[in-house]
mmCIF file of C-alpha atoms in Angstrom:
data_model
loop_
_atom_site.group_PDB
_atom_site.id
_atom_site.type_symbol
_atom_site.label_atom_id
_atom_site.label_comp_id
_atom_site.label_asym_id
_atom_site.label_seq_id
_atom_site.Cartn_x
_atom_site.Cartn_y
_atom_site.Cartn_z
ATOM 1 C CA MET A 1 87.418 145.624 71.647
ATOM 2 C CA LYS A 2 89.612 142.980 73.298
ATOM 3 C CA SER A 3 86.615 140.652 73.599
ATOM 4 C CA THR A 4 85.710 141.160 69.921
ATOM 5 C CA ILE A 5 89.251 140.331 68.761
ATOM 6 C CA ALA A 6 89.283 137.201 70.921
ATOM 7 C CA GLN A 7 85.895 136.069 69.616
ATOM 8 C CA ASN A 8 86.929 136.634 65.985
ATOM 9 C CA SER A 9 90.182 134.719 66.535
ATOM 10 C CA VAL A 10 88.283 131.784 68.038
ATOM 11 C CA LYS A 11 85.748 131.772 65.176
ATOM 12 C CA LEU A 12 88.518 131.847 62.552
ATOM 13 C CA PHE A 13 90.509 129.075 64.212
ATOM 14 C CA PHE A 14 87.500 126.821 64.692
ATOM 15 C CA SER A 15 86.457 127.410 61.064
ATOM 16 C CA ILE A 16 89.903 126.245 59.918
ATOM 17 C CA THR A 17 89.767 123.299 62.320
ATOM 18 C CA PHE A 18 86.294 122.273 61.101
ATOM 19 C CA LEU A 19 87.551 122.378 57.511
ATOM 20 C CA LEU A 20 90.540 120.182 58.379
ATOM 21 C CA LEU A 21 88.346 117.769 60.331
ATOM 22 C CA SER A 22 86.018 117.528 57.311
ATOM 23 C CA PHE A 23 88.988 116.468 55.187
ATOM 24 C CA VAL A 24 89.974 113.915 57.857
ATOM 25 C CA LEU A 25 86.507 112.336 57.845
ATOM 26 C CA PHE A 26 86.346 112.422 54.043
ATOM 27 C CA ALA A 27 89.683 110.620 53.860
ATOM 28 C CA GLN A 28 88.317 107.845 56.084
ATOM 29 C CA GLU A 29 85.257 107.429 53.892
ATOM 30 C CA GLU A 30 87.210 107.467 50.615
ATOM 31 C CA PRO A 31 90.415 105.532 51.338
ATOM 32 C CA ALA A 32 91.053 104.627 47.720
ATOM 33 C CA LYS A 33 91.645 108.258 46.838
ATOM 34 C CA ALA A 34 94.479 108.431 49.348
ATOM 35 C CA GLY A 35 96.293 105.671 47.488
ATOM 36 C CA ALA A 36 97.085 102.063 48.345
ATOM 37 C CA SER A 37 100.034 103.173 50.497
ATOM 38 C CA ALA A 38 97.999 105.485 52.737
ATOM 39 C CA GLN A 39 98.660 103.437 55.891
ATOM 40 C CA GLU A 40 102.340 103.134 55.042
ATOM 41 C CA LEU A 41 102.542 106.902 54.646
ATOM 42 C CA ALA A 42 100.705 107.419 57.938
ATOM 43 C CA ASP A 43 103.216 105.127 59.659
ATOM 44 C CA LYS A 44 106.166 106.957 58.087
ATOM 45 C CA LEU A 45 104.762 110.303 59.179
ATOM 46 C CA ALA A 46 104.513 108.958 62.736
ATOM 47 C CA ASN A 47 108.248 108.180 62.571
ATOM 48 C CA PRO A 48 110.309 111.367 63.096
ATOM 49 C CA VAL A 49 113.350 109.826 61.360
ATOM 50 C CA ALA A 50 111.601 108.291 58.343
ATOM 51 C CA SER A 51 113.298 109.076 55.030
ATOM 52 C CA LEU A 52 110.398 111.169 53.799
ATOM 53 C CA ILE A 53 110.201 114.819 52.771
ATOM 54 C CA SER A 54 107.280 116.617 54.405
ATOM 55 C CA VAL A 55 106.321 120.209 55.160
ATOM 56 C CA PRO A 56 103.941 120.351 58.149
ATOM 57 C CA LEU A 57 102.205 123.603 59.072
ATOM 58 C CA GLN A 58 101.270 123.278 62.734
ATOM 59 C CA ASN A 59 98.651 125.778 63.953
ATOM 60 C CA ASN A 60 98.421 126.265 67.729
ATOM 61 C CA LEU A 61 95.912 128.424 69.579
ATOM 62 C CA ASN A 62 96.133 128.939 73.356
ATOM 63 C CA TYR A 63 93.854 131.016 75.553
ATOM 64 C CA GLY A 64 93.745 132.061 79.207
ATOM 65 C CA ILE A 65 97.499 132.594 79.562
ATOM 66 C CA GLY A 66 98.874 134.299 82.652
ATOM 67 C CA PRO A 67 97.511 137.061 84.875
ATOM 68 C CA TYR A 68 96.086 139.062 81.925
ATOM 69 C CA ASN A 69 94.179 136.111 80.421
ATOM 70 C CA GLY A 70 96.258 136.381 77.262
ATOM 71 C CA SER A 71 95.971 134.568 73.934
ATOM 72 C CA LYS A 72 98.655 133.196 71.644
ATOM 73 C CA TYR A 73 98.438 131.910 68.073
ATOM 74 C CA THR A 74 101.526 130.163 66.687
ATOM 75 C CA ILE A 75 102.037 128.608 63.290
ATOM 76 C CA ASN A 76 105.111 126.400 63.249
ATOM 77 C CA ILE A 77 106.595 125.874 59.789
ATOM 78 C CA GLN A 78 108.287 122.485 60.146
ATOM 79 C CA PRO A 79 109.958 121.082 57.012
ATOM 80 C CA VAL A 80 111.614 117.675 57.319
ATOM 81 C CA VAL A 81 114.384 116.940 54.792
ATOM 82 C CA PRO A 82 116.279 113.607 54.756
ATOM 83 C CA PHE A 83 119.746 112.999 53.317
ATOM 84 C CA LYS A 84 121.111 109.560 52.463
ATOM 85 C CA LEU A 85 124.662 109.297 53.808
ATOM 86 C CA SER A 86 125.122 105.594 53.037
ATOM 87 C CA ASP A 87 123.084 102.451 52.452
ATOM 88 C CA ASN A 88 122.746 102.055 56.215
ATOM 89 C CA LEU A 89 122.672 105.622 57.498
ATOM 90 C CA ASN A 90 120.395 108.606 56.891
ATOM 91 C CA LEU A 91 120.591 112.160 58.171
ATOM 92 C CA ILE A 92 117.129 113.556 58.945
ATOM 93 C CA THR A 93 117.016 117.335 59.324
ATOM 94 C CA ARG A 94 114.017 118.926 61.047
ATOM 95 C CA TYR A 95 113.387 122.664 61.141
ATOM 96 C CA ILE A 96 110.877 124.575 63.281
ATOM 97 C CA LEU A 97 110.267 128.253 62.481
ATOM 98 C CA PRO A 98 107.465 129.728 64.625
ATOM 99 C CA VAL A 99 105.368 132.719 63.567
ATOM 100 C CA VAL A 100 103.628 134.147 66.640
ATOM 101 C CA ASP A 101 100.703 136.512 67.206
ATOM 102 C CA GLN A 102 100.114 137.095 70.926
ATOM 103 C CA ARG A 103 97.983 139.488 72.969
ATOM 104 C CA ASP A 104 97.999 140.354 76.667
ATOM 105 C CA ILE A 105 100.936 138.055 77.401
ATOM 106 C CA THR A 106 103.582 140.604 78.447
ATOM 107 C CA GLY A 107 101.056 143.013 79.945
ATOM 108 C CA GLU A 108 97.489 144.227 79.631
ATOM 109 C CA ASN A 109 96.566 145.530 76.150
ATOM 110 C CA THR A 110 99.939 144.476 74.680
ATOM 111 C CA HIS A 111 100.418 142.839 71.281
ATOM 112 C CA GLN A 112 103.419 141.194 69.617
ATOM 113 C CA PHE A 113 103.590 139.671 66.156
ATOM 114 C CA GLY A 114 106.547 138.183 64.302
ATOM 115 C CA LEU A 115 109.048 135.354 64.150
ATOM 116 C CA SER A 116 110.157 133.514 67.249
ATOM 117 C CA ASP A 117 113.438 131.599 67.608
ATOM 118 C CA ALA A 118 114.047 128.703 65.224
ATOM 119 C CA THR A 119 115.034 125.184 66.272
ATOM 120 C CA VAL A 120 117.028 122.934 63.944
ATOM 121 C CA THR A 121 117.593 119.264 64.720
ATOM 122 C CA ALA A 122 119.744 116.784 62.814
ATOM 123 C CA PHE A 123 119.137 113.078 63.533
ATOM 124 C CA PHE A 124 121.630 110.473 62.388
ATOM 125 C CA ALA A 125 119.362 107.471 61.828
ATOM 126 C CA PRO A 126 120.946 104.072 61.129
ATOM 127 C CA LYS A 127 118.757 101.490 59.444
ATOM 128 C CA THR A 128 117.736 98.999 62.105
ATOM 129 C CA LYS A 129 115.161 96.288 62.698
ATOM 130 C CA GLY A 130 112.868 96.339 65.703
ATOM 131 C CA ILE A 131 113.859 99.415 67.710
ATOM 132 C CA ILE A 132 114.285 102.615 65.696
ATOM 133 C CA PHE A 133 116.622 105.258 67.048
ATOM 134 C CA GLY A 134 118.229 108.520 66.011
ATOM 135 C CA PHE A 135 120.677 110.899 67.621
ATOM 136 C CA GLY A 136 122.382 114.163 66.803
ATOM 137 C CA PRO A 137 122.637 117.866 67.622
ATOM 138 C CA ALA A 138 119.849 120.376 68.191
ATOM 139 C CA PHE A 139 120.375 124.102 67.645
ATOM 140 C CA LEU A 140 118.508 127.179 68.884
ATOM 141 C CA ILE A 141 118.838 130.071 66.419
ATOM 142 C CA PRO A 142 117.787 133.605 67.480
ATOM 143 C CA THR A 143 115.528 134.510 64.552
ATOM 144 C CA ALA A 144 112.945 136.380 66.684
ATOM 145 C CA THR A 145 111.858 139.759 65.324
ATOM 146 C CA ASP A 146 110.686 141.033 68.742
ATOM 147 C CA LYS A 147 112.539 140.808 72.051
ATOM 148 C CA PHE A 148 109.409 139.407 73.712
ATOM 149 C CA LEU A 149 109.217 136.550 71.181
ATOM 150 C CA GLY A 150 112.735 135.192 71.540
ATOM 151 C CA THR A 151 115.778 134.660 73.724
ATOM 152 C CA GLU A 152 118.440 136.565 71.710
ATOM 153 C CA LYS A 153 120.643 133.532 72.362
ATOM 154 C CA PHE A 154 122.351 130.867 70.270
ATOM 155 C CA GLY A 155 121.965 127.398 71.770
ATOM 156 C CA VAL A 156 123.137 123.847 71.163
ATOM 157 C CA GLY A 157 122.686 120.439 72.726
ATOM 158 C CA PRO A 158 121.971 116.749 72.070
ATOM 159 C CA SER A 159 118.787 115.197 70.707
ATOM 160 C CA VAL A 160 117.641 111.582 70.709
ATOM 161 C CA LEU A 161 114.752 109.494 69.410
ATOM 162 C CA VAL A 162 113.803 105.951 70.445
ATOM 163 C CA MET A 163 110.702 104.215 69.101
ATOM 164 C CA HIS A 164 109.169 100.920 68.069
ATOM 165 C CA GLN A 165 106.979 100.631 65.011
ATOM 166 C CA GLY A 166 104.889 97.766 63.730
ATOM 167 C CA LYS A 167 102.276 97.923 60.998
ATOM 168 C CA GLY A 168 99.741 100.418 62.234
ATOM 169 C CA LEU A 169 101.323 101.002 65.658
ATOM 170 C CA SER A 170 103.988 103.567 66.593
ATOM 171 C CA VAL A 171 105.212 104.245 70.119
ATOM 172 C CA GLY A 172 108.265 106.092 71.364
ATOM 173 C CA PHE A 173 109.760 109.353 72.510
ATOM 174 C CA LEU A 174 112.056 112.107 71.293
ATOM 175 C CA ALA A 175 113.965 114.547 73.474
ATOM 176 C CA ASN A 176 116.491 117.343 73.367
ATOM 177 C CA GLN A 177 118.445 119.437 75.845
ATOM 178 C CA ILE A 178 119.657 122.847 74.687
ATOM 179 C CA TRP A 179 122.009 125.268 76.465
ATOM 180 C CA SER A 180 122.739 128.812 75.309
ATOM 181 C CA VAL A 181 126.373 129.299 74.262
ATOM 182 C CA ALA A 182 126.386 132.861 72.856
ATOM 183 C CA GLY A 183 124.181 135.882 72.339
ATOM 184 C CA ASN A 184 122.967 138.935 74.233
ATOM 185 C CA GLU A 185 124.691 138.894 77.639
ATOM 186 C CA ASP A 186 121.925 141.035 79.120
ATOM 187 C CA ARG A 187 119.349 138.308 78.481
ATOM 188 C CA ALA A 188 118.819 135.275 80.699
ATOM 189 C CA ASP A 189 120.666 132.093 79.767
ATOM 190 C CA PHE A 190 118.690 129.422 77.940
ATOM 191 C CA ASN A 191 118.733 125.966 79.532
ATOM 192 C CA SER A 192 115.767 123.837 78.518
ATOM 193 C CA PHE A 193 114.854 120.161 78.227
ATOM 194 C CA TYR A 194 112.031 119.043 75.941
ATOM 195 C CA THR A 195 110.547 115.588 75.425
ATOM 196 C CA GLN A 196 107.550 114.236 73.547
ATOM 197 C CA ILE A 197 106.163 110.784 74.326
ATOM 198 C CA PHE A 198 103.860 109.524 71.588
ATOM 199 C CA LEU A 199 101.613 106.635 70.616
ATOM 200 C CA SER A 200 99.553 106.343 67.445
ATOM 201 C CA HIS A 201 97.565 103.732 65.529
ATOM 202 C CA SER A 202 96.960 103.955 61.787
ATOM 203 C CA TYR A 203 94.362 102.250 59.585
ATOM 204 C CA LYS A 204 94.331 101.057 55.991
ATOM 205 C CA SER A 205 92.461 104.186 54.927
ATOM 206 C CA GLY A 206 95.320 106.373 56.149
ATOM 207 C CA ALA A 207 93.311 107.575 59.155
ATOM 208 C CA SER A 208 95.052 107.556 62.521
ATOM 209 C CA LEU A 209 94.297 107.989 66.209
ATOM 210 C CA GLY A 210 96.936 108.906 68.735
ATOM 211 C CA VAL A 211 97.997 110.694 71.867
ATOM 212 C CA ASN A 212 101.179 112.432 72.941
ATOM 213 C CA ALA A 213 102.502 114.148 76.035
ATOM 214 C CA GLU A 214 104.797 117.153 75.676
ATOM 215 C CA ILE A 215 107.065 118.075 78.594
ATOM 216 C CA THR A 216 109.251 121.185 78.757
ATOM 217 C CA GLN A 217 111.594 121.779 81.711
ATOM 218 C CA ASN A 218 113.089 125.268 82.026
ATOM 219 C CA TRP A 219 116.089 124.724 84.299
ATOM 220 C CA GLU A 220 116.869 128.451 84.632
ATOM 221 C CA ALA A 221 113.387 129.356 85.856
ATOM 222 C CA ASN A 222 112.830 125.967 87.519
ATOM 223 C CA THR A 223 109.456 125.529 85.818
ATOM 224 C CA THR A 224 107.796 122.513 84.193
ATOM 225 C CA MET A 225 105.149 122.547 81.438
ATOM 226 C CA ILE A 226 103.211 119.372 80.595
ATOM 227 C CA SER A 227 100.349 118.978 78.137
ATOM 228 C CA LEU A 228 98.385 115.914 76.997
ATOM 229 C CA ASN A 229 97.263 115.936 73.358
ATOM 230 C CA PRO A 230 94.913 113.277 71.872
ATOM 231 C CA SER A 231 94.692 113.431 68.073
ATOM 232 C CA ILE A 232 92.784 112.299 65.004
ATOM 233 C CA GLY A 233 94.358 112.461 61.560
ATOM 234 C CA ALA A 234 94.272 111.153 58.016
ATOM 235 C CA VAL A 235 96.354 110.918 54.865
ATOM 236 C CA THR A 236 94.571 111.839 51.652
ATOM 237 C CA LYS A 237 95.136 113.562 48.326
ATOM 238 C CA LEU A 238 94.294 117.033 47.074
ATOM 239 C CA GLY A 239 94.680 116.533 43.347
ATOM 240 C CA ASP A 240 98.077 114.893 42.974
ATOM 241 C CA GLN A 241 99.416 116.248 46.261
ATOM 242 C CA VAL A 242 99.555 113.864 49.222
ATOM 243 C CA VAL A 243 98.481 115.645 52.409
ATOM 244 C CA GLN A 244 98.083 114.676 56.046
ATOM 245 C CA PHE A 245 95.557 116.479 58.259
ATOM 246 C CA ALA A 246 95.325 116.243 62.031
ATOM 247 C CA VAL A 247 93.432 118.008 64.824
ATOM 248 C CA MET A 248 93.900 117.745 68.578
ATOM 249 C CA PRO A 249 93.025 119.534 71.807
ATOM 250 C CA LEU A 250 95.990 120.715 73.884
ATOM 251 C CA ILE A 251 95.185 119.831 77.479
ATOM 252 C CA PRO A 252 97.438 121.595 80.031
ATOM 253 C CA ILE A 253 98.365 119.363 82.959
ATOM 254 C CA VAL A 254 101.195 121.189 84.729
ATOM 255 C CA GLY A 255 102.628 124.673 84.332
ATOM 256 C CA PRO A 256 103.398 127.957 86.094
ATOM 257 C CA HIS A 257 100.510 130.417 86.379
ATOM 258 C CA GLU A 258 102.279 133.121 84.352
ATOM 259 C CA SER A 259 102.649 130.952 81.237
ATOM 260 C CA ARG A 260 100.193 128.030 81.482
ATOM 261 C CA PRO A 261 97.109 128.391 79.214
ATOM 262 C CA ASP A 262 93.624 127.414 80.315
ATOM 263 C CA TRP A 263 93.093 125.500 77.071
ATOM 264 C CA GLY A 264 94.490 125.045 73.589
ATOM 265 C CA LEU A 265 93.827 123.568 70.177
ATOM 266 C CA ARG A 266 96.125 122.365 67.378
ATOM 267 C CA ALA A 267 95.397 121.815 63.701
ATOM 268 C CA VAL A 268 98.071 120.448 61.364
ATOM 269 C CA VAL A 269 98.305 120.190 57.602
ATOM 270 C CA ALA A 270 101.406 118.440 56.232
ATOM 271 C CA PHE A 271 102.377 118.334 52.565
ATOM 272 C CA VAL A 272 103.999 114.980 51.893
ATOM 273 C CA PHE A 273 106.364 113.968 49.092
ATOM 274 C CA PRO A 274 106.406 110.157 49.222
ATOM 275 C CA GLY A 275 108.741 109.770 46.253
ATOM 276 C CA SER A 276 111.656 111.120 48.255
#
C-alpha cells in the first residue's frame, strides 16, 4: 500500500512537472505571445524587492527522508505585495504559507496533512543604481494545524537582500535570522538562519536559466541543510494573464540523516500582475 501511494504521488508530480515544462518550452518558441516586456518581467521576478505583484505557487516534492524513507509534498503559497512609501522607497511584503502532506516522517506508517508555520518578510527597498538592497523584519507565525508540522512559536528577526542586476543577469543573496520570542513553553525554542544565494540569466523570449543554493542553519539542533537547485523557467501568457513557470531538481548537499531527503523536485507557477 505504501509503495502504491508513493508511486502514485511520483506519477502525479511528474505529470504536473511535464505540463509546466511544456509551457516553458512553448514560451521559448513563441516569445511574441509573452509580450515585448517578457525579459523585463523575468528580470523583475528574479529581483525579490521589485515593485511587482505576483502570486507564486511553489510545489516541492522530497523523497527518502530519514530512517523511515519518508516523503513530503509541500505547496508554498507565496504572494508578494509591494507598497510605495515615497518616490524613493518601497515596502515589499512577502508571505509564505506552506501546505504540507507528509508520510513516514515522524514514524513508520504515519501521515500528517495541513498548514505549516507561515513566514512573513517586509523589505524596505530604497531606489538605488547598481547594487540593489533591502532590509527589514521577518516574522514566524504559528499557523500549523498539526503539532508535527509546526513549532507552536512566534518568532522575529532581521532580513536582508543584496543583489546586482543588469539586463538579463541577476546575482545576489537574501537571508534572515529568526528567534522565537513567545509560544508554547513546552516546545523547543526556534533559532534558525536561512540564506539563498542565486544567479539567473534571462533571454528576450522571457525564458531563463539559473541556479541557487539554499542554506538553513538550525542553531538549537546544531544542524545544517544545504541544497543546490538549477532551474529553467519562462514568462508567457495564458489568455490575458501573465504567468511564469519554472522547474528545478532539488539536490541535497549537506544535512542530518533524520531530515535530509535523498532527492527532490520543485515546480513553480507564478501569476504576475505587471501593471502594479
